[in-house]
C-alpha cells in the first residue's frame, strides 16, 4: 500500500514538474526572442539614422559643390576627405561619395565585399539599405545628397559593422543544446520563398528556402506575415520543434526554436532523478520513506523552481533595462531607472546597493557607501575606452557573496556602454548637422530655429528683436592672396570677436562664406541694435594677427527689426540682407537699417531679375554704338558697343540698371557671349557692305573676366564669324586687375596674343598703380568722366587728368577721355595731347543705322562730321 502511494506520488510530482519545465522553457523562448528582436531593430534603425544625419551636413554639400565648381577639383576632394575622416571617426567602417552620374569621387575606410549574402531591407524611399554577412553582420546604406535648393548633387554610401547584432546572432548559449535562431526576409518577386541567415558555418550562413513545406507554413512564415507567438511544429529540416516567432521592422522576421525531443528529454531526466532518490529511500525502509520522501522531493522541486525563477528574473530585468535604453531619456534618468530595475533581482532585496559612475558623474541607490563588502563590479566601455563603472554590494557583512550575479552585471555594463557610445555619437552628429564645421557657430539650419524661438518669446512679451546681417569687406582679397588656411583662421577669429560682442542669450551664426548673422533677443528699442552693430564694427577694426600676418578687415551690417521689418525668419533675414547691401553702397564699414524704400527697391529689383532671364529668349537686348573721335582733327577712331534692354513695360533700360543683376544671377556669361557675337556679326556685315570699320570696344564684367571659358568662347566666336581679333577692343576696370594677379596676367597675355586690344575703363577711380600697369599688356587708358566733368572749373581735376595723360604716354599707351560735353573740356585735352575722346559733345550712343552714316562719311572733313553730331 505504501509502495503504491509512493509511486502515485512520484507520478504526480513528475506531471507537475513536466508542466512547469515546459512552461518555463516556452516563456524563456518568448522573452529571449523579444529581446533579440528589439536589439536587432534598434541596431539597424540607429545605422539608418546616422546615415540620414550625415547626409544633411552643410559642409558636405558645400564640399561637393566646390568639387563641381573647381576645375582642378582638388579643393573639393580635400574637403570631402576631411568630411570622410570626421564621419569615420564616429562609428562607420567605410564611406564612398558619388557624383550625380553615379561615378565614384572618393572612398575612405574599409568597405566589405557584399557577395551573395545580402538582404535588401524595406526602408523609406529616400534611403536604400542592405544587410549582409561578411564575417559578421554589416549594414550598408545609400542616400542621395541634396543642396540647400533641394537639388541632387550626388550620393553617399556608408557601411557600418554590427558587432552587437553579430553577437546576438552567433552567441553559443541560447536555450538548450538544440536551440537555434533564424533571421529571414521575403523575396519581393517570389513570395513563396525567403532568404535566411542561419547559425551554421560561415560558408552556409545564407540560404534561400521555401516558406511553406509540405503544405505546412514554417514558423518564420507567420513572422513575415506580421504575427508573433509560439508553436509546436516542424522546422525547415522537418524536425519537430517548439518555436517562438515574431516580426521585426524593415520586413524581417525572426524565429527562436528548440527541438521538441530535447524538451521531452529534459522532463524525463528530471523524472530519472526523482526515481533515483525514491529507490534510495526504499533501501532505508518504510519508516524513512514516511519521514523523508516528501520533504526531499519538495526541496528538489524548490531548488529547480528557484533556479528557473532566478534565470527568468534576470531575463525580465535585462528586458526592462534594455527597454529603458531604447527610450529617449537623459543620462541621469536612464541610470536611475537601471538601478531601480536591477536591485529586485537579488536574493535579499532590502540589503543590496548599487552605483553607476559615468564620466565624472555618479548615480547610486539609497544607503550606498564606498568600500562595502561582497562587492562586484564591471567596467563600462565606450569606443574602446573605459568611461564608467557599474558596482553592486551588500550593506551587511553577513550576507552571502554576489559572485553568481557577475554575468548579469557584465551584460548590463556592456549594454550601458553601447548606449552611451550611441548617445555621444548622436550628439556629435547633431552638432555636425547644426553647426558650422569651421567656426563651431550655429549654421543656417539651426539659425532658423533660433530666430523662430526668439520670435515666439518676444511676440508673447510684446518686445522687439533684431537680425544683423554682417558681410566682411574685401575678405576675398585676403583669402586669395594669403591662401585659404589664413582665410579660415581669420573667419574663426572674427567668429570669436562677434561672440564677445553679444549677450549669452543672443545668437551668432555663420550664414556661409564671409557672411555672419547676429540675432538680438528682447531689445528695448531699435537703437539697441545700432549700439551692438557699432560695437561689432569697432571690434573688427582692431587688427588680426595670424601666422605673423597683421590683417585688417571691416564689415558692412544690415539691420532688420521685429516686428516693423518682418514677423518671420525668412522676411527678417531677407530684409537684413537688403539693408547690408545698402551699407555696402554707402561706402562699407557701416551699418544701415532696413526701410520701406529699400524694400520697394528690392522688390522691383527682384521682378527685374526675373524678367532678365527671358530677355535673351525674347530678343529684347540690343546694342547702341557711341563714336570715339581723334584729337585734334575729329576723325572717327572707333566705336564703343553699349548694351540696352528694350523691356516690354519699362521701355529702354540702360546697363547700370541691370548689369549688376546679371552678375549676381550668372546671366552675364550668356549675355556677354551674345554681345561679342552680335558685334562680330555687325563688323562682318559692315565689311561686306564696303564700309570703313573702326575698332569696336566691348565692356567685360568681373564675372566674365574670371570665367574659365572666356578665352575659348572668344576664339570660337571670332572663328565662327570670320572676324579678325584686331577689330575688337576689350574694356576692363582697374578693380578686376588686383584679384589673383598671376591669373590676371595669364589671361591678359593670352588675349593680347590673340590680337585683341586691351583698354582700362574708368581709370583713376580704382586702385591706380604703376606697379600693375607695367605688368599687363595694356594699350589704352580711358579717363573716367568724373574727372572730366569739372575739368574747366576744378584745378585738382585738371592736374589729375594731365598726370594720367603724361603717365600713359610715358608707358607708350594711348588715352581716351570720356564724357566730353563742352568745347572748353575738349580744348584743354588738346593742349595736353590727349589722343581720343567720346561724349555728347560729338554724339550720344546711337543705333546701328545712325552709326552707319558716320562710317560712310568717315573720310570727309571734320566740320561735316561735327555737323552730323550736332544734328543728333
Short mmCIF file of C-alpha atoms in Angstrom, two decimals, residues 24-472:
data_model
loop_
_atom_site.label_atom_id
_atom_site.label_comp_id
_atom_site.label_asym_id
_atom_site.label_seq_id
_atom_site.Cartn_x
_atom_site.Cartn_y
_atom_site.Cartn_z
CA UNK A 24 9.46 27.86 -18.17
CA UNK A 25 11.12 26.85 -21.45
CA UNK A 26 8.31 28.33 -23.54
CA UNK A 27 8.33 31.55 -21.51
CA UNK A 28 12.11 31.73 -21.85
CA UNK A 29 11.83 31.33 -25.63
CA UNK A 30 9.34 34.20 -25.94
CA UNK A 31 11.26 36.56 -23.66
CA UNK A 32 14.62 35.81 -25.29
CA UNK A 33 13.21 36.27 -28.81
CA UNK A 34 11.52 39.55 -27.90
CA UNK A 35 14.81 40.92 -26.52
CA UNK A 36 16.75 39.84 -29.61
CA UNK A 37 14.14 41.31 -31.96
CA UNK A 38 14.24 44.70 -30.24
CA UNK A 39 18.03 44.68 -30.23
CA UNK A 40 18.23 43.92 -33.96
CA UNK A 41 15.65 46.59 -34.85
CA UNK A 42 17.42 49.19 -32.70
CA UNK A 43 20.83 48.47 -34.32
CA UNK A 44 19.51 48.81 -37.88
CA UNK A 45 17.44 51.92 -37.06
CA UNK A 46 20.46 53.59 -35.47
CA UNK A 47 22.62 52.91 -38.55
CA UNK A 48 19.97 54.36 -40.90
CA UNK A 49 19.54 57.43 -38.66
CA UNK A 50 23.31 58.02 -38.66
CA UNK A 51 23.43 57.98 -42.47
CA UNK A 52 20.46 60.36 -42.76
CA UNK A 53 22.11 62.71 -40.27
CA UNK A 54 25.38 63.00 -42.20
CA UNK A 55 23.50 63.50 -45.48
CA UNK A 56 22.16 66.82 -44.11
CA UNK A 57 25.59 68.19 -43.25
CA UNK A 58 26.04 71.61 -44.80
CA UNK A 59 29.82 71.25 -45.01
CA UNK A 60 29.38 68.03 -47.03
CA UNK A 61 27.08 69.74 -49.54
CA UNK A 62 29.48 72.70 -49.80
CA UNK A 63 32.38 70.29 -50.40
CA UNK A 64 30.53 68.61 -53.29
CA UNK A 65 29.57 71.96 -54.81
CA UNK A 66 33.21 73.02 -54.55
CA UNK A 67 34.14 69.78 -56.33
CA UNK A 68 31.83 70.67 -59.23
CA UNK A 69 32.79 74.34 -59.44
CA UNK A 70 36.58 73.93 -59.16
CA UNK A 71 38.18 72.96 -62.47
CA UNK A 72 41.01 71.04 -60.78
CA UNK A 73 38.58 69.54 -58.24
CA UNK A 74 41.48 69.48 -55.79
CA UNK A 75 39.86 71.70 -53.15
CA UNK A 76 36.54 69.84 -53.35
CA UNK A 77 38.28 66.46 -52.89
CA UNK A 78 40.28 67.87 -49.98
CA UNK A 79 37.11 68.99 -48.25
CA UNK A 80 35.39 65.67 -48.98
CA UNK A 81 38.39 63.86 -47.47
CA UNK A 82 38.07 65.96 -44.32
CA UNK A 83 34.35 65.14 -44.13
CA UNK A 84 35.09 61.42 -44.59
CA UNK A 85 37.64 61.45 -41.75
CA UNK A 86 35.19 63.14 -39.39
CA UNK A 87 32.39 60.74 -40.30
CA UNK A 88 34.61 57.63 -39.98
CA UNK A 89 35.80 58.84 -36.56
CA UNK A 90 32.28 58.19 -35.19
CA UNK A 91 31.36 54.57 -35.95
CA UNK A 92 31.23 53.94 -39.72
CA UNK A 93 33.77 51.49 -41.10
CA UNK A 94 33.64 52.79 -44.67
CA UNK A 95 32.20 55.57 -46.83
CA UNK A 96 32.03 56.44 -50.54
CA UNK A 97 30.95 59.61 -52.38
CA UNK A 98 29.46 59.52 -55.90
CA UNK A 99 28.61 62.36 -58.31
CA UNK A 100 25.22 62.89 -59.99
CA UNK A 101 26.23 60.49 -62.79
CA UNK A 102 26.94 57.77 -60.19
CA UNK A 103 30.70 57.96 -60.74
CA UNK A 104 32.86 57.30 -57.69
CA UNK A 105 34.53 60.51 -56.42
CA UNK A 106 36.17 59.34 -53.20
CA UNK A 107 36.21 56.29 -50.94
CA UNK A 108 37.51 56.02 -47.40
CA UNK A 109 37.71 53.36 -44.71
CA UNK A 110 37.26 49.66 -45.32
CA UNK A 111 34.24 48.67 -47.39
CA UNK A 112 33.42 44.96 -47.46
CA UNK A 113 32.67 42.86 -50.50
CA UNK A 114 28.95 42.22 -50.45
CA UNK A 115 28.95 38.85 -52.21
CA UNK A 116 25.70 36.92 -52.30
CA UNK A 117 24.91 37.04 -48.59
CA UNK A 118 22.67 40.10 -48.76
CA UNK A 119 19.10 41.15 -47.95
CA UNK A 120 17.56 44.42 -49.13
CA UNK A 121 15.60 45.91 -46.24
CA UNK A 122 12.19 47.53 -46.56
CA UNK A 123 13.10 51.15 -45.75
CA UNK A 124 11.80 54.58 -46.71
CA UNK A 125 12.06 55.65 -50.35
CA UNK A 126 14.86 58.16 -49.73
CA UNK A 127 17.37 55.56 -48.47
CA UNK A 128 18.46 52.15 -49.74
CA UNK A 129 19.62 49.72 -47.02
CA UNK A 130 21.25 46.28 -47.39
CA UNK A 131 22.00 43.80 -44.59
CA UNK A 132 24.68 41.23 -45.41
CA UNK A 133 27.17 38.88 -43.79
CA UNK A 134 30.94 39.10 -44.14
CA UNK A 135 32.50 37.51 -41.05
CA UNK A 136 29.78 39.37 -39.18
CA UNK A 137 26.69 41.44 -39.92
CA UNK A 138 27.17 44.68 -41.92
CA UNK A 139 24.59 47.37 -42.78
CA UNK A 140 25.20 49.35 -45.97
CA UNK A 141 23.13 52.49 -46.56
CA UNK A 142 22.89 54.57 -49.74
CA UNK A 143 21.24 58.02 -49.73
CA UNK A 144 21.06 60.90 -52.18
CA UNK A 145 22.72 64.21 -51.24
CA UNK A 146 20.91 67.47 -51.99
CA UNK A 147 21.95 71.12 -51.71
CA UNK A 148 20.09 73.93 -49.95
CA UNK A 149 17.85 74.33 -53.03
CA UNK A 150 16.74 70.64 -52.80
CA UNK A 151 18.69 69.79 -55.96
CA UNK A 152 20.52 66.43 -56.16
CA UNK A 153 24.31 66.85 -56.06
CA UNK A 154 25.49 63.28 -55.52
CA UNK A 155 25.16 60.19 -53.38
CA UNK A 156 26.87 58.82 -50.27
CA UNK A 157 27.24 55.16 -49.28
CA UNK A 158 28.05 54.27 -45.67
CA UNK A 159 28.94 50.92 -44.20
CA UNK A 160 28.70 50.05 -40.52
CA UNK A 161 29.67 46.81 -38.84
CA UNK A 162 27.14 45.42 -36.36
CA UNK A 163 29.16 43.67 -33.62
CA UNK A 164 26.18 43.60 -31.24
CA UNK A 165 23.91 42.16 -33.91
CA UNK A 166 26.57 39.55 -34.75
CA UNK A 167 26.90 38.65 -31.07
CA UNK A 168 23.12 38.27 -30.70
CA UNK A 169 23.07 36.02 -33.75
CA UNK A 170 26.11 33.84 -33.06
CA UNK A 171 26.18 33.57 -29.25
CA UNK A 172 26.55 29.90 -28.28
CA UNK A 173 24.18 29.80 -25.30
CA UNK A 174 20.58 30.20 -26.38
CA UNK A 175 18.24 27.66 -24.79
CA UNK A 176 19.32 24.03 -24.52
CA UNK A 177 21.71 22.16 -26.78
CA UNK A 178 19.49 22.31 -29.88
CA UNK A 179 18.40 25.94 -29.56
CA UNK A 180 18.59 27.77 -32.90
CA UNK A 181 17.91 31.28 -34.24
CA UNK A 182 16.85 32.37 -37.77
CA UNK A 183 16.65 35.86 -39.30
CA UNK A 184 14.75 35.97 -42.63
CA UNK A 185 13.38 38.36 -45.24
CA UNK A 186 10.83 37.71 -48.02
CA UNK A 187 11.77 37.76 -51.70
CA UNK A 188 9.74 40.54 -53.27
CA UNK A 189 9.38 38.99 -56.71
CA UNK A 190 8.85 35.42 -55.50
CA UNK A 191 6.53 35.35 -52.50
CA UNK A 192 6.74 31.57 -51.68
CA UNK A 193 10.48 31.90 -50.98
CA UNK A 194 12.61 33.77 -48.45
CA UNK A 195 16.28 34.50 -47.69
CA UNK A 196 17.52 33.49 -44.24
CA UNK A 197 20.64 33.91 -42.12
CA UNK A 198 21.43 30.65 -40.27
CA UNK A 199 23.59 29.93 -37.21
CA UNK A 200 25.85 27.49 -39.04
CA UNK A 201 29.34 27.61 -40.60
CA UNK A 202 30.31 30.87 -42.34
CA UNK A 203 30.05 29.28 -45.80
CA UNK A 204 26.37 28.41 -45.22
CA UNK A 205 25.25 31.45 -43.26
CA UNK A 206 22.84 32.46 -46.01
CA UNK A 207 20.19 30.21 -47.52
CA UNK A 208 17.16 30.60 -49.75
CA UNK A 209 14.27 28.35 -48.78
CA UNK A 210 10.52 27.81 -49.10
CA UNK A 211 8.21 29.48 -46.59
CA UNK A 212 5.75 26.58 -46.78
CA UNK A 213 6.98 22.96 -46.84
CA UNK A 214 4.59 20.02 -47.40
CA UNK A 215 1.65 22.43 -47.19
CA UNK A 216 2.72 23.39 -43.66
CA UNK A 217 3.89 27.00 -43.07
CA UNK A 218 7.21 27.33 -41.28
CA UNK A 219 7.20 29.44 -38.08
CA UNK A 220 9.10 32.24 -39.83
CA UNK A 221 6.27 32.45 -42.40
CA UNK A 222 3.97 33.72 -39.65
CA UNK A 223 6.64 36.23 -38.54
CA UNK A 224 6.94 37.59 -42.10
CA UNK A 225 3.15 37.95 -42.16
CA UNK A 226 3.39 40.27 -39.13
CA UNK A 227 2.34 37.71 -36.50
CA UNK A 228 4.05 36.70 -33.26
CA UNK A 229 3.55 33.70 -30.96
CA UNK A 230 4.81 30.18 -30.17
CA UNK A 231 4.03 26.91 -31.91
CA UNK A 232 4.80 23.17 -31.85
CA UNK A 233 5.59 22.26 -35.45
CA UNK A 234 8.29 21.10 -37.89
CA UNK A 235 11.10 23.42 -38.98
CA UNK A 236 12.83 23.70 -42.35
CA UNK A 237 14.77 20.48 -41.52
CA UNK A 238 11.42 18.72 -40.92
CA UNK A 239 12.33 18.19 -37.26
CA UNK A 240 9.71 18.59 -34.51
CA UNK A 241 10.46 21.81 -32.64
CA UNK A 242 8.98 24.33 -30.23
CA UNK A 243 9.40 27.72 -31.96
CA UNK A 244 8.75 31.32 -30.94
CA UNK A 245 8.31 33.72 -33.87
CA UNK A 246 7.95 37.50 -34.21
CA UNK A 247 8.17 40.18 -36.93
CA UNK A 248 11.00 42.75 -36.94
CA UNK A 249 10.95 46.14 -38.62
CA UNK A 250 12.20 46.62 -42.22
CA UNK A 251 10.43 43.45 -43.47
CA UNK A 252 12.42 40.98 -41.35
CA UNK A 253 11.13 38.02 -39.34
CA UNK A 254 12.86 36.06 -36.56
CA UNK A 255 12.46 32.58 -35.05
CA UNK A 256 13.96 31.13 -31.85
CA UNK A 257 13.39 27.36 -31.52
CA UNK A 258 14.39 24.21 -29.65
CA UNK A 259 13.94 20.57 -30.63
CA UNK A 260 10.83 19.01 -29.09
CA UNK A 261 12.80 15.86 -28.18
CA UNK A 262 15.18 17.88 -26.03
CA UNK A 263 12.26 19.45 -24.20
CA UNK A 264 10.81 15.99 -23.54
CA UNK A 265 14.19 14.54 -22.59
CA UNK A 266 14.71 17.36 -20.13
CA UNK A 267 11.48 16.38 -18.35
CA UNK A 268 12.44 12.71 -18.46
CA UNK A 269 15.83 13.49 -16.94
CA UNK A 270 14.12 15.17 -14.02
CA UNK A 271 11.93 12.06 -13.58
CA UNK A 272 15.00 9.80 -13.52
CA UNK A 273 16.46 11.95 -10.77
CA UNK A 274 13.30 11.53 -8.71
CA UNK A 275 13.21 7.73 -9.27
CA UNK A 276 16.85 7.52 -8.22
CA UNK A 277 16.10 9.25 -4.94
CA UNK A 278 12.94 7.17 -4.50
CA UNK A 279 14.99 3.94 -4.84
CA UNK A 280 17.41 5.13 -2.17
CA UNK A 281 14.52 5.89 0.09
CA UNK A 282 13.12 2.36 -0.39
CA UNK A 283 16.51 0.91 0.68
CA UNK A 284 16.26 2.64 4.02
CA UNK A 285 12.85 1.32 4.79
CA UNK A 286 9.27 2.29 5.05
CA UNK A 287 9.83 4.40 8.14
CA UNK A 288 12.47 6.56 6.50
CA UNK A 289 10.24 6.87 3.45
CA UNK A 290 7.36 8.19 5.55
CA UNK A 291 9.69 10.66 7.25
CA UNK A 292 11.97 11.73 4.40
CA UNK A 293 10.41 11.30 0.96
CA UNK A 294 8.08 14.25 0.71
CA UNK A 295 10.46 16.91 2.17
CA UNK A 296 13.26 15.73 -0.15
CA UNK A 297 11.04 15.89 -3.22
CA UNK A 298 9.77 19.28 -2.23
CA UNK A 299 13.33 20.52 -1.71
CA UNK A 300 14.38 19.25 -5.16
CA UNK A 301 11.37 20.86 -6.75
CA UNK A 302 12.04 24.04 -4.80
CA UNK A 303 15.69 24.18 -5.92
CA UNK A 304 14.72 23.68 -9.56
CA UNK A 305 11.98 26.26 -9.30
CA UNK A 306 14.37 28.72 -7.61
CA UNK A 307 16.98 28.28 -10.37
CA UNK A 308 14.44 28.77 -13.12
CA UNK A 309 12.89 31.70 -11.27
CA UNK A 310 16.29 33.39 -10.91
CA UNK A 311 17.03 32.97 -14.63
CA UNK A 312 13.57 34.29 -15.52
CA UNK A 313 14.03 37.28 -13.19
CA UNK A 314 17.36 38.04 -14.84
CA UNK A 315 15.73 37.93 -18.28
CA UNK A 316 12.92 40.21 -17.09
CA UNK A 317 15.49 42.58 -15.53
CA UNK A 318 17.51 42.73 -18.76
CA UNK A 319 14.36 43.32 -20.77
CA UNK A 320 13.34 46.25 -18.52
CA UNK A 321 16.83 47.75 -18.69
CA UNK A 322 17.04 47.41 -22.48
CA UNK A 323 13.58 48.96 -22.80
CA UNK A 324 14.85 51.91 -20.75
CA UNK A 325 17.90 52.21 -23.00
CA UNK A 326 15.58 52.39 -26.00
CA UNK A 327 13.75 55.40 -24.56
CA UNK A 328 14.84 58.90 -25.50
CA UNK A 329 15.92 59.88 -21.97
CA UNK A 330 18.79 61.81 -20.47
CA UNK A 331 21.80 60.15 -18.86
CA UNK A 332 20.66 60.77 -15.27
CA UNK A 333 17.14 59.41 -15.78
CA UNK A 334 18.43 56.37 -17.66
CA UNK A 335 20.98 55.46 -14.96
CA UNK A 336 18.41 55.83 -12.16
CA UNK A 337 15.94 53.58 -13.99
CA UNK A 338 18.67 50.94 -14.47
CA UNK A 339 19.45 50.95 -10.75
CA UNK A 340 15.74 50.71 -9.93
CA UNK A 341 15.31 47.68 -12.24
CA UNK A 342 18.50 45.96 -11.05
CA UNK A 343 18.03 45.60 -7.27
CA UNK A 344 14.89 43.35 -7.28
CA UNK A 345 16.94 40.57 -8.92
CA UNK A 346 18.99 39.94 -5.76
CA UNK A 347 18.13 37.42 -3.05
CA UNK A 348 17.83 39.89 -0.16
CA UNK A 349 16.15 42.86 -1.78
CA UNK A 350 16.47 45.11 1.25
CA UNK A 351 20.26 44.67 1.50
CA UNK A 352 21.89 45.31 -1.91
CA UNK A 353 23.00 48.79 -3.03
CA UNK A 354 24.34 49.84 -6.43
CA UNK A 355 26.23 52.67 -8.09
CA UNK A 356 26.81 53.77 -11.68
CA UNK A 357 29.72 56.08 -12.43
CA UNK A 358 29.61 57.58 -15.94
CA UNK A 359 32.40 60.00 -16.87
CA UNK A 360 32.60 62.46 -13.94
CA UNK A 361 29.10 61.85 -12.52
CA UNK A 362 27.85 59.20 -10.06
CA UNK A 363 24.34 57.82 -9.60
CA UNK A 364 23.56 55.48 -6.67
CA UNK A 365 20.78 53.91 -4.62
CA UNK A 366 19.99 54.94 -1.02
CA UNK A 367 22.45 53.78 1.69
CA UNK A 368 25.26 53.32 -0.80
CA UNK A 369 28.75 53.68 0.73
CA UNK A 370 32.28 53.30 -0.55
CA UNK A 371 34.30 50.12 0.22
CA UNK A 372 31.32 47.88 1.09
CA UNK A 373 31.96 44.10 1.45
CA UNK A 374 30.94 41.45 -1.08
CA UNK A 375 31.25 43.98 -3.91
CA UNK A 376 31.13 43.04 -7.59
CA UNK A 377 31.70 45.49 -10.46
CA UNK A 378 32.01 45.73 -14.23
CA UNK A 379 33.68 48.39 -16.39
CA UNK A 380 31.50 50.46 -18.74
CA UNK A 381 33.36 50.71 -22.05
CA UNK A 382 32.57 53.18 -24.88
CA UNK A 383 34.54 53.40 -28.14
CA UNK A 384 37.18 51.05 -26.77
CA UNK A 385 37.87 53.08 -23.61
CA UNK A 386 36.51 52.79 -20.10
CA UNK A 387 34.09 55.62 -19.41
CA UNK A 388 32.46 54.38 -16.20
CA UNK A 389 31.77 51.62 -13.67
CA UNK A 390 28.74 49.59 -12.52
CA UNK A 391 29.05 48.35 -8.92
CA UNK A 392 26.77 46.26 -6.66
CA UNK A 393 27.34 45.38 -2.97
CA UNK A 394 25.55 44.19 0.17
CA UNK A 395 25.43 46.62 3.08
CA UNK A 396 25.67 43.72 5.56
CA UNK A 397 28.92 41.82 6.05
CA UNK A 398 26.98 38.66 6.97
CA UNK A 399 25.28 38.43 3.59
CA UNK A 400 26.27 35.76 1.07
CA UNK A 401 28.65 36.67 -1.79
CA UNK A 402 27.32 38.11 -5.07
CA UNK A 403 29.65 36.32 -7.46
CA UNK A 404 26.82 34.30 -9.05
CA UNK A 405 25.41 37.61 -10.41
CA UNK A 406 28.65 38.68 -12.15
CA UNK A 407 27.45 37.64 -15.62
CA UNK A 408 24.32 39.77 -15.24
CA UNK A 409 26.36 42.80 -14.11
CA UNK A 410 28.79 42.34 -17.04
CA UNK A 411 25.88 42.21 -19.53
CA UNK A 412 24.24 45.35 -18.13
CA UNK A 413 27.56 47.24 -18.15
CA UNK A 414 28.14 46.17 -21.78
CA UNK A 415 24.68 47.35 -22.85
CA UNK A 416 25.11 50.64 -20.97
CA UNK A 417 28.48 51.21 -22.66
CA UNK A 418 26.99 50.69 -26.11
CA UNK A 419 24.09 53.03 -25.23
CA UNK A 420 26.48 55.74 -24.04
CA UNK A 421 28.59 55.34 -27.19
CA UNK A 422 25.49 55.83 -29.34
CA UNK A 423 24.40 58.85 -27.29
CA UNK A 424 27.78 60.52 -27.71
CA UNK A 425 27.80 59.71 -31.45
CA UNK A 426 24.31 61.20 -31.83
CA UNK A 427 25.46 64.38 -30.07
CA UNK A 428 28.41 64.66 -32.46
CA UNK A 429 26.20 64.02 -35.50
CA UNK A 430 23.61 66.58 -34.37
CA UNK A 431 26.35 69.15 -33.80
CA UNK A 432 27.83 68.47 -37.25
CA UNK A 433 24.37 68.86 -38.80
CA UNK A 434 23.51 72.08 -36.93
CA UNK A 435 26.86 73.85 -36.52
CA UNK A 436 29.39 75.27 -38.93
CA UNK A 437 32.37 72.91 -39.25
CA UNK A 438 34.95 75.71 -39.38
CA UNK A 439 33.86 78.17 -36.66
CA UNK A 440 31.65 75.95 -34.49
CA UNK A 441 28.87 78.56 -34.72
CA UNK A 442 25.25 77.60 -35.47
CA UNK A 443 24.71 77.13 -39.20
CA UNK A 444 21.78 78.36 -41.28
CA UNK A 445 19.55 75.40 -40.27
CA UNK A 446 19.97 75.98 -36.53
CA UNK A 447 19.77 79.74 -37.11
CA UNK A 448 16.23 79.40 -38.46
CA UNK A 449 15.21 77.56 -35.29
CA UNK A 450 16.86 80.15 -33.03
CA UNK A 451 15.05 83.00 -34.82
CA UNK A 452 11.71 81.19 -34.52
CA UNK A 453 12.26 80.71 -30.78
CA UNK A 454 13.19 84.36 -30.32
CA UNK A 455 10.15 85.46 -32.31
CA UNK A 456 7.80 83.33 -30.22
CA UNK A 457 9.28 84.64 -26.97
CA UNK A 458 9.36 88.32 -27.94
CA UNK A 459 5.92 88.17 -29.54
CA UNK A 460 4.49 86.85 -26.27
CA UNK A 461 6.21 89.61 -24.26
CA UNK A 462 5.48 92.23 -26.96
CA UNK A 463 9.16 93.13 -27.21
CA UNK A 464 11.41 93.84 -30.18
CA UNK A 465 14.19 91.72 -31.62
CA UNK A 466 16.74 92.38 -34.36
CA UNK A 467 18.59 90.41 -37.03
CA UNK A 468 22.01 91.76 -38.09
CA UNK A 469 23.39 90.58 -41.44
CA UNK A 470 27.21 91.03 -41.45
CA UNK A 471 29.36 90.75 -44.58
CA UNK A 472 33.14 91.14 -44.34
#
